[in-house]
Amino acid sequence: MAIVVGSASPPSLSATGNDAPASILAIALRVCRLDRLGHISRGPNNMIVTDQFTKIDFAGEMENGIDTSLRNAAGNLAVTYRTPDLAKRLTMGLSFTAPDPELEELATGGIVLTSNDPPITAPTATVAASATGGTFPSGAQAYQVTAMNYRGETTPASPITVAVTGPTGSTTLSIPATAGASAFGVYRLIGSAYLQLAIVPAVTGGTTTFTDIGIIPSGCTPATPVVNTTGGRGTEGYAYPTLREDPTPCGVSVEAWSRAVIDGAPADPPFIHWVWPRVQLWNKGARALDTSPLMSEFTGFGFQNPYWGTGPDGTWNQDSTRVCFRRREARYPLPQIGYQSTPAPTY
């Protein structure tokens, strides 16, 4: 995991001599899976670092103390006593900018839906010429065809050529049905390179045709791919946990990094590292398929966890027995989407 080292010049102290920094602009979030005791689980698929979140809410919940009072015969208070309020738990809420299957599985259980599709192959197309219907002059025209699916695009099939009679010539490509293809890329030799003319939707179960009237593409036109990206393993989606079951009985640890500011300038060190050593989260599941962003929201409770220890990096040297703690640091993990292995490399 790459590490970004922050650099900042220490500003002068404020007039009051207070250098306690304000925390603004949260820039990274890390979630680690815990075992039944509260240790950070080691190995693959147990940690995620991301910047795709909007906010973290947390607040302490208190249980009111018992208020006891007793009046005497004259109606005046003879005895009044109140036991202290008791800290009950820490509530937490996380909001993410978009659904993230890996993060949802790690934080709240469920299943990440994946696939391992074989790559598809570019079809062998044919091309015919016409003396009408276009702007081609007399001469040869050469083409290459690729196939596309939801993952990517194949490398092109072998070039095909045709002799055209001008000056109003045109060509028509016939592309056979290709299993797994949703569209085809048509490339023509222009100068010394094959450049993309069009992306043609595939005709289901039949031959797809494309007519080229000789227009030269303008702007930044893609060349033929050099890597077939239509196959491989990838994330397809996410399946929610089974109802009435606790999907994450061991919980997770949550960390966040924010910028530290003093008197409008970066502090030194410039970041604040926040830690919630053990959190039970549930996916709120309240989403609306409308014109609003499809955000993911989690809610839950924070607890003490003395077994969090020195953290996934092995660098935390402060007491970690509280429900939430923070310290100022000079560096933070570079946000990366998806799973990472623990333990992470040290700073």
mmCIF file of C-alpha atoms in Angstrom:
data_model
loop_
_atom_site.group_PDB
_atom_site.id
_atom_site.type_symbol
_atom_site.label_atom_id
_atom_site.label_comp_id
_atom_site.label_asym_id
_atom_site.label_seq_id
_atom_site.Cartn_x
_atom_site.Cartn_y
_atom_site.Cartn_z
ATOM 1 C CA MET A 1 0.000 0.000 0.000
ATOM 2 C CA ALA A 2 1.492 3.313 -1.050
ATOM 3 C CA ILE A 3 1.986 5.979 1.570
ATOM 4 C CA VAL A 4 1.776 9.703 0.970
ATOM 5 C CA VAL A 5 4.001 11.841 3.165
ATOM 6 C CA GLY A 6 2.495 15.205 3.959
ATOM 7 C CA SER A 7 4.654 18.317 4.012
ATOM 8 C CA ALA A 8 3.735 21.621 5.585
ATOM 9 C CA SER A 9 5.463 24.592 7.150
ATOM 10 C CA PRO A 10 4.544 25.053 10.814
ATOM 11 C CA PRO A 11 2.545 28.268 11.218
ATOM 12 C CA SER A 12 3.070 30.599 14.106
ATOM 13 C CA LEU A 13 0.991 30.044 17.232
ATOM 14 C CA SER A 14 -2.233 31.924 17.590
ATOM 15 C CA ALA A 15 -2.445 34.978 19.806
ATOM 16 C CA THR A 16 -3.855 32.852 22.602
ATOM 17 C CA GLY A 17 -0.979 30.389 22.359
ATOM 18 C CA ASN A 18 -3.401 27.568 21.542
ATOM 19 C CA ASP A 19 -2.120 25.331 18.766
ATOM 20 C CA ALA A 20 -4.938 22.768 18.931
ATOM 21 C CA PRO A 21 -5.833 22.316 15.269
ATOM 22 C CA ALA A 22 -9.222 22.349 13.630
ATOM 23 C CA SER A 23 -10.028 19.244 11.581
ATOM 24 C CA ILE A 24 -11.318 19.795 8.068
ATOM 25 C CA LEU A 25 -11.586 17.867 4.801
ATOM 26 C CA ALA A 26 -11.506 14.182 5.660
ATOM 27 C CA ILE A 27 -9.294 12.630 2.992
ATOM 28 C CA ALA A 28 -9.085 8.881 3.625
ATOM 29 C CA LEU A 29 -10.953 6.081 5.376
ATOM 30 C CA ARG A 30 -9.687 2.622 6.354
ATOM 31 C CA VAL A 31 -11.866 -0.298 7.480
ATOM 32 C CA CYS A 32 -10.320 -3.511 8.876
ATOM 33 C CA ARG A 33 -12.048 -6.771 9.675
ATOM 34 C CA LEU A 34 -11.696 -7.984 13.295
ATOM 35 C CA ASP A 35 -11.597 -11.481 14.755
ATOM 36 C CA ARG A 36 -13.782 -12.595 17.658
ATOM 37 C CA LEU A 37 -11.429 -11.077 20.252
ATOM 38 C CA GLY A 38 -10.975 -7.769 18.467
ATOM 39 C CA HIS A 39 -7.595 -8.346 16.821
ATOM 40 C CA ILE A 40 -7.190 -7.119 13.252
ATOM 41 C CA SER A 41 -7.704 -10.101 10.962
ATOM 42 C CA ARG A 42 -4.630 -10.883 8.894
ATOM 43 C CA GLY A 43 -4.458 -11.960 5.268
ATOM 44 C CA PRO A 44 -6.201 -10.925 2.024
ATOM 45 C CA ASN A 45 -9.610 -9.254 1.759
ATOM 46 C CA ASN A 46 -9.518 -7.926 5.332
ATOM 47 C CA MET A 47 -8.808 -4.235 4.763
ATOM 48 C CA ILE A 48 -10.074 -1.450 2.519
ATOM 49 C CA VAL A 49 -8.754 2.103 2.117
ATOM 50 C CA THR A 50 -10.932 4.568 0.222
ATOM 51 C CA ASP A 51 -11.744 8.238 -0.224
ATOM 52 C CA GLN A 52 -15.264 7.558 -1.536
ATOM 53 C CA PHE A 53 -17.200 8.803 1.483
ATOM 54 C CA THR A 54 -19.001 12.003 2.357
ATOM 55 C CA LYS A 55 -19.075 12.074 6.147
ATOM 56 C CA ILE A 56 -18.602 10.197 9.415
ATOM 57 C CA ASP A 57 -20.984 10.941 12.296
ATOM 58 C CA PHE A 58 -20.260 9.852 15.855
ATOM 59 C CA ALA A 59 -21.642 10.847 19.234
ATOM 60 C CA GLY A 60 -21.671 9.446 22.755
ATOM 61 C CA GLU A 61 -24.955 8.156 24.185
ATOM 62 C CA MET A 62 -25.541 8.707 27.891
ATOM 63 C CA GLU A 63 -27.888 6.926 30.282
ATOM 64 C CA ASN A 64 -29.505 9.394 32.658
ATOM 65 C CA GLY A 65 -28.766 8.911 36.334
ATOM 66 C CA ILE A 66 -31.496 8.020 38.815
ATOM 67 C CA ASP A 67 -33.159 11.115 40.283
ATOM 68 C CA THR A 68 -34.459 10.506 43.816
ATOM 69 C CA SER A 69 -36.373 13.034 45.927
ATOM 70 C CA LEU A 70 -38.497 12.908 49.077
ATOM 71 C CA ARG A 71 -40.737 15.579 50.591
ATOM 72 C CA ASN A 72 -41.452 16.077 54.294
ATOM 73 C CA ALA A 73 -44.896 16.522 55.840
ATOM 74 C CA ALA A 74 -44.814 20.278 55.088
ATOM 75 C CA GLY A 75 -44.325 19.603 51.383
ATOM 76 C CA ASN A 76 -40.719 20.743 51.253
ATOM 77 C CA LEU A 77 -37.902 18.727 49.738
ATOM 78 C CA ALA A 78 -36.244 16.801 52.532
ATOM 79 C CA VAL A 79 -34.042 14.529 50.414
ATOM 80 C CA THR A 80 -32.831 15.029 46.850
ATOM 81 C CA TYR A 81 -30.162 12.993 45.138
ATOM 82 C CA ARG A 82 -29.151 12.125 41.589
ATOM 83 C CA THR A 83 -26.709 9.432 40.569
ATOM 84 C CA PRO A 84 -24.210 10.350 37.854
ATOM 85 C CA ASP A 85 -25.104 9.906 34.184
ATOM 86 C CA LEU A 86 -23.506 6.814 32.668
ATOM 87 C CA ALA A 87 -21.803 6.556 29.290
ATOM 88 C CA LYS A 88 -23.734 3.883 27.403
ATOM 89 C CA ARG A 89 -22.226 3.595 23.917
ATOM 90 C CA LEU A 90 -20.917 5.478 20.928
ATOM 91 C CA THR A 91 -23.179 5.794 17.887
ATOM 92 C CA MET A 92 -21.657 6.004 14.412
ATOM 93 C CA GLY A 93 -22.878 6.699 10.912
ATOM 94 C CA LEU A 94 -21.019 6.482 7.584
ATOM 95 C CA SER A 95 -22.189 7.810 4.233
ATOM 96 C CA PHE A 96 -20.517 6.794 0.968
ATOM 97 C CA THR A 97 -20.806 8.455 -2.401
ATOM 98 C CA ALA A 98 -21.612 5.276 -4.341
ATOM 99 C CA PRO A 99 -22.319 1.583 -3.730
ATOM 100 C CA ASP A 100 -19.047 -0.273 -3.083
ATOM 101 C CA PRO A 101 -19.532 -4.085 -2.973
ATOM 102 C CA GLU A 102 -16.178 -4.870 -1.322
ATOM 103 C CA LEU A 103 -16.657 -2.266 1.393
ATOM 104 C CA GLU A 104 -20.239 -3.364 2.071
ATOM 105 C CA GLU A 105 -19.192 -6.999 2.428
ATOM 106 C CA LEU A 106 -16.337 -6.183 4.792
ATOM 107 C CA ALA A 107 -18.314 -3.761 6.962
ATOM 108 C CA THR A 108 -21.724 -5.416 7.094
ATOM 109 C CA GLY A 109 -21.426 -8.951 5.693
ATOM 110 C CA GLY A 110 -23.254 -10.247 2.660
ATOM 111 C CA ILE A 111 -21.630 -11.553 -0.525
ATOM 112 C CA VAL A 112 -19.643 -9.840 -3.277
ATOM 113 C CA LEU A 113 -20.926 -11.098 -6.637
ATOM 114 C CA THR A 114 -18.087 -11.861 -9.042
ATOM 115 C CA SER A 115 -17.574 -13.503 -12.402
ATOM 116 C CA ASN A 116 -14.668 -15.017 -14.309
ATOM 117 C CA ASP A 117 -15.626 -14.670 -17.949
ATOM 118 C CA PRO A 118 -13.428 -16.008 -20.781
ATOM 119 C CA PRO A 119 -12.410 -13.342 -23.283
ATOM 120 C CA ILE A 120 -14.357 -13.142 -26.532
ATOM 121 C CA THR A 121 -12.742 -13.112 -29.976
ATOM 122 C CA ALA A 122 -12.995 -10.539 -32.730
ATOM 123 C CA PRO A 123 -15.119 -11.746 -35.654
ATOM 124 C CA THR A 124 -13.929 -12.212 -39.228
ATOM 125 C CA ALA A 125 -15.910 -9.651 -41.180
ATOM 126 C CA THR A 126 -16.318 -9.216 -44.944
ATOM 127 C CA VAL A 127 -16.455 -5.989 -46.937
ATOM 128 C CA ALA A 128 -18.054 -5.105 -50.267
ATOM 129 C CA ALA A 129 -17.669 -1.945 -52.367
ATOM 130 C CA SER A 130 -20.154 0.196 -54.271
ATOM 131 C CA ALA A 131 -19.499 2.941 -56.821
ATOM 132 C CA THR A 132 -22.290 5.051 -55.343
ATOM 133 C CA GLY A 133 -23.522 6.340 -52.007
ATOM 134 C CA GLY A 134 -20.284 7.808 -50.684
ATOM 135 C CA THR A 135 -17.303 10.063 -51.244
ATOM 136 C CA PHE A 136 -14.454 7.545 -51.716
ATOM 137 C CA PRO A 137 -12.148 8.112 -54.673
ATOM 138 C CA SER A 138 -10.917 5.103 -56.638
ATOM 139 C CA GLY A 139 -8.497 2.957 -54.652
ATOM 140 C CA ALA A 140 -8.226 0.337 -51.928
ATOM 141 C CA GLN A 141 -9.742 0.671 -48.460
ATOM 142 C CA ALA A 142 -8.638 -1.446 -45.499
ATOM 143 C CA TYR A 143 -10.546 -2.219 -42.284
ATOM 144 C CA GLN A 144 -10.175 -3.977 -38.942
ATOM 145 C CA VAL A 145 -13.043 -5.039 -36.654
ATOM 146 C CA THR A 146 -13.141 -5.615 -32.881
ATOM 147 C CA ALA A 147 -15.821 -7.049 -30.582
ATOM 148 C CA MET A 148 -17.002 -5.345 -27.367
ATOM 149 C CA ASN A 149 -18.799 -6.428 -24.204
ATOM 150 C CA TYR A 150 -19.532 -4.783 -20.852
ATOM 151 C CA ARG A 151 -15.931 -5.401 -19.740
ATOM 152 C CA GLY A 152 -13.988 -3.992 -22.674
ATOM 153 C CA GLU A 153 -12.843 -4.598 -26.223
ATOM 154 C CA THR A 154 -10.928 -7.304 -28.099
ATOM 155 C CA THR A 155 -7.832 -6.833 -30.183
ATOM 156 C CA PRO A 156 -8.771 -6.548 -33.877
ATOM 157 C CA ALA A 157 -9.173 -9.357 -36.357
ATOM 158 C CA SER A 158 -6.900 -9.496 -39.409
ATOM 159 C CA PRO A 159 -7.286 -6.588 -41.863
ATOM 160 C CA ILE A 160 -9.737 -6.874 -44.732
ATOM 161 C CA THR A 161 -9.416 -4.812 -47.917
ATOM 162 C CA VAL A 162 -11.592 -3.926 -50.880
ATOM 163 C CA ALA A 163 -11.088 -1.986 -54.134
ATOM 164 C CA VAL A 164 -13.434 0.991 -54.467
ATOM 165 C CA THR A 165 -14.461 2.799 -57.677
ATOM 166 C CA GLY A 166 -14.764 6.557 -57.165
ATOM 167 C CA PRO A 167 -15.392 9.369 -56.892
ATOM 168 C CA THR A 168 -18.665 8.495 -55.109
ATOM 169 C CA GLY A 169 -17.687 5.127 -53.753
ATOM 170 C CA SER A 170 -18.806 3.520 -50.480
ATOM 171 C CA THR A 171 -18.194 0.276 -48.635
ATOM 172 C CA THR A 172 -20.373 -2.019 -46.496
ATOM 173 C CA LEU A 173 -18.998 -4.303 -43.811
ATOM 174 C CA SER A 174 -20.863 -7.455 -42.795
ATOM 175 C CA ILE A 175 -19.992 -8.665 -39.276
ATOM 176 C CA PRO A 176 -21.156 -12.153 -38.228
ATOM 177 C CA ALA A 177 -22.805 -12.805 -34.864
ATOM 178 C CA THR A 178 -20.250 -13.214 -32.070
ATOM 179 C CA ALA A 179 -21.097 -14.916 -28.785
ATOM 180 C CA GLY A 180 -20.878 -12.480 -25.880
ATOM 181 C CA ALA A 181 -20.475 -9.361 -28.035
ATOM 182 C CA SER A 182 -22.813 -6.418 -27.488
ATOM 183 C CA ALA A 183 -21.164 -4.134 -30.074
ATOM 184 C CA PHE A 184 -18.412 -4.005 -32.677
ATOM 185 C CA GLY A 185 -15.678 -1.461 -33.277
ATOM 186 C CA VAL A 186 -15.002 -0.569 -36.918
ATOM 187 C CA TYR A 187 -11.550 0.819 -37.776
ATOM 188 C CA ARG A 188 -10.288 2.074 -41.173
ATOM 189 C CA LEU A 189 -6.693 2.534 -42.287
ATOM 190 C CA ILE A 190 -6.109 6.300 -42.447
ATOM 191 C CA GLY A 191 -2.550 7.231 -43.277
ATOM 192 C CA SER A 192 -0.386 4.738 -41.393
ATOM 193 C CA ALA A 193 -2.834 3.800 -38.570
ATOM 194 C CA TYR A 194 -6.213 2.151 -38.172
ATOM 195 C CA LEU A 195 -8.588 4.690 -36.560
ATOM 196 C CA GLN A 196 -12.058 4.095 -35.157
ATOM 197 C CA LEU A 197 -14.950 5.036 -37.412
ATOM 198 C CA ALA A 198 -17.873 3.789 -35.340
ATOM 199 C CA ILE A 199 -19.146 1.552 -32.555
ATOM 200 C CA VAL A 200 -21.987 -0.504 -34.027
ATOM 201 C CA PRO A 201 -24.526 -2.274 -31.753
ATOM 202 C CA ALA A 202 -24.593 -6.007 -32.408
ATOM 203 C CA VAL A 203 -27.681 -7.473 -34.042
ATOM 204 C CA THR A 204 -28.933 -10.293 -31.821
ATOM 205 C CA GLY A 205 -28.453 -13.647 -33.552
ATOM 206 C CA GLY A 206 -27.796 -12.107 -36.967
ATOM 207 C CA THR A 207 -25.337 -10.235 -39.150
ATOM 208 C CA THR A 208 -24.444 -6.668 -38.221
ATOM 209 C CA THR A 209 -23.752 -4.250 -41.082
ATOM 210 C CA PHE A 210 -22.001 -0.903 -41.300
ATOM 211 C CA THR A 211 -21.776 1.374 -44.343
ATOM 212 C CA ASP A 212 -18.753 3.646 -44.707
ATOM 213 C CA ILE A 213 -19.311 6.639 -46.981
ATOM 214 C CA GLY A 214 -15.743 7.886 -46.740
ATOM 215 C CA ILE A 215 -15.923 10.536 -44.044
ATOM 216 C CA ILE A 216 -12.603 11.059 -42.261
ATOM 217 C CA PRO A 217 -13.044 11.080 -38.431
ATOM 218 C CA SER A 218 -11.979 14.230 -36.632
ATOM 219 C CA GLY A 219 -10.744 14.950 -33.138
ATOM 220 C CA CYS A 220 -9.107 12.442 -30.811
ATOM 221 C CA THR A 221 -9.955 9.163 -32.542
ATOM 222 C CA PRO A 222 -9.012 5.856 -30.846
ATOM 223 C CA ALA A 223 -6.659 3.428 -32.524
ATOM 224 C CA THR A 224 -7.115 -0.341 -32.377
ATOM 225 C CA PRO A 225 -6.578 -1.876 -28.897
ATOM 226 C CA VAL A 226 -3.401 -3.803 -28.152
ATOM 227 C CA VAL A 227 -4.874 -5.809 -25.227
ATOM 228 C CA ASN A 228 -8.051 -7.905 -25.141
ATOM 229 C CA THR A 229 -9.978 -6.599 -22.108
ATOM 230 C CA THR A 230 -13.226 -8.534 -22.590
ATOM 231 C CA GLY A 231 -12.514 -11.338 -20.088
ATOM 232 C CA GLY A 232 -11.258 -11.976 -16.583
ATOM 233 C CA ARG A 233 -12.489 -11.903 -13.011
ATOM 234 C CA GLY A 234 -14.356 -8.853 -11.809
ATOM 235 C CA THR A 235 -16.909 -7.586 -9.324
ATOM 236 C CA GLU A 236 -20.485 -7.756 -10.562
ATOM 237 C CA GLY A 237 -22.441 -6.517 -7.556
ATOM 238 C CA TYR A 238 -23.445 -7.240 -3.979
ATOM 239 C CA ALA A 239 -25.991 -9.473 -2.208
ATOM 240 C CA TYR A 240 -27.321 -8.300 1.160
ATOM 241 C CA PRO A 241 -26.931 -10.435 4.307
ATOM 242 C CA THR A 242 -29.664 -12.857 5.290
ATOM 243 C CA LEU A 243 -32.373 -11.164 7.348
ATOM 244 C CA ARG A 244 -32.467 -11.720 11.109
ATOM 245 C CA GLU A 245 -28.815 -12.769 11.197
ATOM 246 C CA ASP A 246 -25.909 -10.737 12.575
ATOM 247 C CA PRO A 247 -23.625 -10.615 9.506
ATOM 248 C CA THR A 248 -20.583 -9.178 11.327
ATOM 249 C CA PRO A 249 -20.526 -10.516 14.895
ATOM 250 C CA CYS A 250 -16.860 -9.560 15.304
ATOM 251 C CA GLY A 251 -17.167 -6.024 13.963
ATOM 252 C CA VAL A 252 -14.593 -3.859 12.205
ATOM 253 C CA SER A 253 -12.198 -1.084 13.105
ATOM 254 C CA VAL A 254 -12.631 2.260 11.341
ATOM 255 C CA GLU A 255 -9.946 4.874 10.823
ATOM 256 C CA ALA A 256 -10.069 8.247 9.093
ATOM 257 C CA TRP A 257 -7.580 10.946 8.246
ATOM 258 C CA SER A 258 -8.417 14.647 8.068
ATOM 259 C CA ARG A 259 -6.402 17.779 7.520
ATOM 260 C CA ALA A 260 -5.259 19.746 10.565
ATOM 261 C CA VAL A 261 -5.464 23.531 10.327
ATOM 262 C CA ILE A 262 -4.231 26.234 12.684
ATOM 263 C CA ASP A 263 -5.204 29.864 12.063
ATOM 264 C CA GLY A 264 -6.082 29.086 8.454
ATOM 265 C CA ALA A 265 -2.823 27.293 7.617
ATOM 266 C CA PRO A 266 -1.718 23.629 7.653
ATOM 267 C CA ALA A 267 -0.600 22.431 11.043
ATOM 268 C CA ASP A 268 2.608 20.546 11.642
ATOM 269 C CA PRO A 269 2.042 17.573 11.537
ATOM 270 C CA PRO A 270 -0.642 18.325 8.919
ATOM 271 C CA PHE A 271 -3.061 15.395 9.452
ATOM 272 C CA ILE A 272 -5.299 14.050 12.209
ATOM 273 C CA HIS A 273 -5.670 10.280 12.480
ATOM 274 C CA TRP A 274 -9.031 9.202 13.975
ATOM 275 C CA VAL A 275 -9.581 5.667 15.284
ATOM 276 C CA TRP A 276 -12.722 3.765 16.287
ATOM 277 C CA PRO A 277 -11.177 0.446 17.412
ATOM 278 C CA ARG A 278 -14.342 -1.654 17.289
ATOM 279 C CA VAL A 279 -17.576 -0.815 15.501
ATOM 280 C CA GLN A 280 -20.685 -2.850 14.719
ATOM 281 C CA LEU A 281 -22.199 -1.551 11.482
ATOM 282 C CA TRP A 282 -25.387 -2.286 9.587
ATOM 283 C CA ASN A 283 -26.264 -1.195 6.086
ATOM 284 C CA LYS A 284 -29.283 1.063 6.469
ATOM 285 C CA GLY A 285 -30.491 -0.089 3.057
ATOM 286 C CA ALA A 286 -32.592 3.057 2.512
ATOM 287 C CA ARG A 287 -32.001 3.919 -1.128
ATOM 288 C CA ALA A 288 -34.065 5.536 -3.827
ATOM 289 C CA LEU A 289 -33.747 4.792 -7.530
ATOM 290 C CA ASP A 290 -34.473 8.281 -8.769
ATOM 291 C CA THR A 291 -32.416 11.231 -9.994
ATOM 292 C CA SER A 292 -30.407 11.405 -6.759
ATOM 293 C CA PRO A 293 -26.999 9.761 -6.283
ATOM 294 C CA LEU A 294 -27.283 6.132 -5.163
ATOM 295 C CA MET A 295 -25.444 6.520 -1.860
ATOM 296 C CA SER A 296 -24.624 3.842 0.701
ATOM 297 C CA GLU A 297 -25.263 4.591 4.374
ATOM 298 C CA PHE A 298 -24.158 2.596 7.401
ATOM 299 C CA THR A 299 -25.091 3.000 11.030
ATOM 300 C CA GLY A 300 -23.923 1.271 14.194
ATOM 301 C CA PHE A 301 -22.201 1.475 17.554
ATOM 302 C CA GLY A 302 -18.617 1.856 18.744
ATOM 303 C CA PHE A 303 -17.054 -0.069 21.628
ATOM 304 C CA GLN A 304 -13.797 -0.347 23.523
ATOM 305 C CA ASN A 305 -11.227 -2.700 22.017
ATOM 306 C CA PRO A 306 -7.898 -3.064 23.828
ATOM 307 C CA TYR A 307 -6.865 -5.712 21.265
ATOM 308 C CA TRP A 308 -6.649 -3.179 18.437
ATOM 309 C CA GLY A 309 -3.189 -2.513 19.805
ATOM 310 C CA THR A 310 -0.743 -0.851 17.429
ATOM 311 C CA GLY A 311 -3.153 -0.933 14.465
ATOM 312 C CA PRO A 312 -2.766 -2.531 11.031
ATOM 313 C CA ASP A 313 0.477 -0.632 10.367
ATOM 314 C CA GLY A 314 2.003 -1.509 13.735
ATOM 315 C CA THR A 315 2.824 2.155 14.369
ATOM 316 C CA TRP A 316 0.206 3.243 16.900
ATOM 317 C CA ASN A 317 2.019 3.670 20.219
ATOM 318 C CA GLN A 318 -0.766 5.267 22.262
ATOM 319 C CA ASP A 319 -3.371 3.734 24.539
ATOM 320 C CA SER A 320 -6.092 2.126 22.400
ATOM 321 C CA THR A 321 -8.662 1.136 25.020
ATOM 322 C CA ARG A 322 -11.139 3.993 24.438
ATOM 323 C CA VAL A 323 -14.141 3.991 22.122
ATOM 324 C CA CYS A 324 -12.578 6.760 19.997
ATOM 325 C CA PHE A 325 -9.186 8.427 19.914
ATOM 326 C CA ARG A 326 -7.087 10.594 17.621
ATOM 327 C CA ARG A 327 -3.600 11.959 17.150
ATOM 328 C CA ARG A 328 -1.752 14.243 14.763
ATOM 329 C CA GLU A 329 0.404 12.586 12.103
ATOM 330 C CA ALA A 330 2.644 13.517 9.207
ATOM 331 C CA ARG A 331 1.317 10.912 6.744
ATOM 332 C CA TYR A 332 -1.780 8.969 5.699
ATOM 333 C CA PRO A 333 -2.532 5.953 3.468
ATOM 334 C CA LEU A 334 -3.078 6.783 -0.161
ATOM 335 C CA PRO A 335 -6.789 6.169 -0.942
ATOM 336 C CA GLN A 336 -7.267 3.051 -3.059
ATOM 337 C CA ILE A 337 -10.551 1.409 -3.927
ATOM 338 C CA GLY A 338 -10.953 -2.304 -3.153
ATOM 339 C CA TYR A 339 -9.474 -4.949 -0.919
ATOM 340 C CA GLN A 340 -5.971 -4.805 0.504
ATOM 341 C CA SER A 341 -4.058 -7.347 2.531
ATOM 342 C CA THR A 342 -3.184 -7.004 6.201
ATOM 343 C CA PRO A 343 -0.779 -6.402 7.726
ATOM 344 C CA ALA A 344 -0.112 -3.320 5.664
ATOM 345 C CA PRO A 345 3.429 -2.123 4.971
ATOM 346 C CA THR A 346 4.795 0.085 7.744
ATOM 347 C CA TYR A 347 5.230 3.819 7.222
#
